[in-house]
Amino acid sequence: MSSLTRISITRHGEGEHNLRTTHFQGRAPTAGLTATGHEQARRLGQRLLAEQADLPSMPITHLVCSSLLRTTQTAQEIGTLLGQTPEGDDAFWELSKGEWEGVMPINAVPEPEAQALAADPFGFRYPGGESYEDVWRRTAPAFERWVRRAKGGRLLLVLHGDVIRALLYHILRFPPTKIGDFHLDPCSLTEFRQEGERLVMLSCNDTAHLR
């Protein structure tokens, strides 16, 4: 095992809810992977397996996922190839968009809410749901706990797009108004290496294995 800790973060594969692009989706707890999503997860698993063969001193020591269906299915596809059983963590559930989920058209948000969302995308709380700030406060302690547990190894987190953005804010502390500026493809890799007390970004939204 290496003396350094490596953190690999991936978004789940394409979900059934991702096919409906006209409405806000959010948590969507019953949405599983599409056939494409399963294939994306297998391709990522094959990449990680090849990396372990090339660098045996840095195997994935902890495979952790949000316990929602689509992240669990993604982690299971990867775990099957790596010979590991994923550990689910409820703290990593996707941002809840409350009353808007599956109902509110993205292009039909009432003007007062649209202005509030544009002015403060980090602090805007969806009606009956959460804000990015809520997700950051919910997920950051879980992230730090798993990083500590994986010390000297490689941690793979299988998460959701908005959760990854909240964790990027936690690590990089960019202006919160930029929270939506990170594009994250299904089964892309975003990676960090721990150096002392800081995390150094190695890649963001790497999709080489999907081309």
mmCIF file of N, CA, C and O in Angstrom, residues 20 22-25 98-106 108:
data_model
loop_
_atom_site.group_PDB
_atom_site.id
_atom_site.type_symbol
_atom_site.label_atom_id
_atom_site.label_comp_id
_atom_site.label_asym_id
_atom_site.label_seq_id
_atom_site.Cartn_x
_atom_site.Cartn_y
_atom_site.Cartn_z
ATOM 1 N N ARG A 20 -35.076 12.011 -19.302
ATOM 2 C CA ARG A 20 -36.104 13.055 -19.292
ATOM 3 C C ARG A 20 -35.422 14.382 -18.963
ATOM 4 O O ARG A 20 -35.280 14.751 -17.797
ATOM 5 N N THR A 22 -36.258 17.500 -19.799
ATOM 6 C CA THR A 22 -37.046 18.729 -19.815
ATOM 7 C C THR A 22 -37.488 19.170 -18.426
ATOM 8 O O THR A 22 -37.958 20.293 -18.254
ATOM 9 N N HIS A 23 -37.371 18.283 -17.424
ATOM 10 C CA HIS A 23 -37.861 18.579 -16.083
ATOM 11 C C HIS A 23 -36.742 18.399 -15.041
ATOM 12 O O HIS A 23 -35.800 17.637 -15.254
ATOM 13 N N PHE A 24 -36.889 19.093 -13.916
ATOM 14 C CA PHE A 24 -35.979 18.871 -12.795
ATOM 15 C C PHE A 24 -36.141 17.439 -12.295
ATOM 16 O O PHE A 24 -37.262 16.941 -12.182
ATOM 17 N N GLN A 25 -35.040 16.791 -11.979
ATOM 18 C CA GLN A 25 -35.097 15.405 -11.528
ATOM 19 C C GLN A 25 -34.715 15.264 -10.051
ATOM 20 O O GLN A 25 -35.497 14.891 -9.227
ATOM 21 N N GLY A 98 -37.216 18.328 -4.008
ATOM 22 C CA GLY A 98 -38.511 18.432 -3.352
ATOM 23 C C GLY A 98 -39.696 18.398 -4.284
ATOM 24 O O GLY A 98 -39.862 17.472 -5.085
ATOM 25 N N GLU A 99 -40.527 19.422 -4.200
ATOM 26 C CA GLU A 99 -41.787 19.474 -4.954
ATOM 27 C C GLU A 99 -41.558 19.615 -6.457
ATOM 28 O O GLU A 99 -42.490 19.414 -7.243
ATOM 29 N N TRP A 100 -40.352 19.956 -6.865
ATOM 30 C CA TRP A 100 -40.074 20.154 -8.289
ATOM 31 C C TRP A 100 -39.683 18.859 -9.000
ATOM 32 O O TRP A 100 -39.691 18.822 -10.232
ATOM 33 N N GLU A 101 -39.307 17.835 -8.273
ATOM 34 C CA GLU A 101 -38.747 16.633 -8.895
ATOM 35 C C GLU A 101 -39.740 15.963 -9.848
ATOM 36 O O GLU A 101 -40.826 15.554 -9.434
ATOM 37 N N GLY A 102 -39.341 15.861 -11.098
ATOM 38 C CA GLY A 102 -40.153 15.192 -12.105
ATOM 39 C C GLY A 102 -41.397 15.941 -12.515
ATOM 40 O O GLY A 102 -42.162 15.464 -13.351
ATOM 41 N N VAL A 103 -41.599 17.144 -11.947
ATOM 42 C CA VAL A 103 -42.840 17.893 -12.169
ATOM 43 C C VAL A 103 -42.583 19.257 -12.809
ATOM 44 O O VAL A 103 -43.265 19.648 -13.754
ATOM 45 N N MET A 104 -41.585 19.977 -12.306
ATOM 46 C CA MET A 104 -41.339 21.345 -12.757
ATOM 47 C C MET A 104 -40.504 21.353 -14.040
ATOM 48 O O MET A 104 -39.362 20.879 -14.057
ATOM 49 N N PRO A 105 -41.050 21.877 -15.143
ATOM 50 C CA PRO A 105 -40.234 22.021 -16.356
ATOM 51 C C PRO A 105 -39.085 22.994 -16.112
ATOM 52 O O PRO A 105 -39.264 24.036 -15.481
ATOM 53 N N ILE A 106 -37.917 22.665 -16.612
ATOM 54 C CA ILE A 106 -36.736 23.502 -16.398
ATOM 55 C C ILE A 106 -36.948 24.897 -16.975
ATOM 56 O O ILE A 106 -36.460 25.895 -16.412
ATOM 57 N N ALA A 108 -39.792 26.532 -17.163
ATOM 58 C CA ALA A 108 -41.039 27.155 -16.712
ATOM 59 C C ALA A 108 -41.003 27.490 -15.223
ATOM 60 O O ALA A 108 -42.040 27.509 -14.565
#
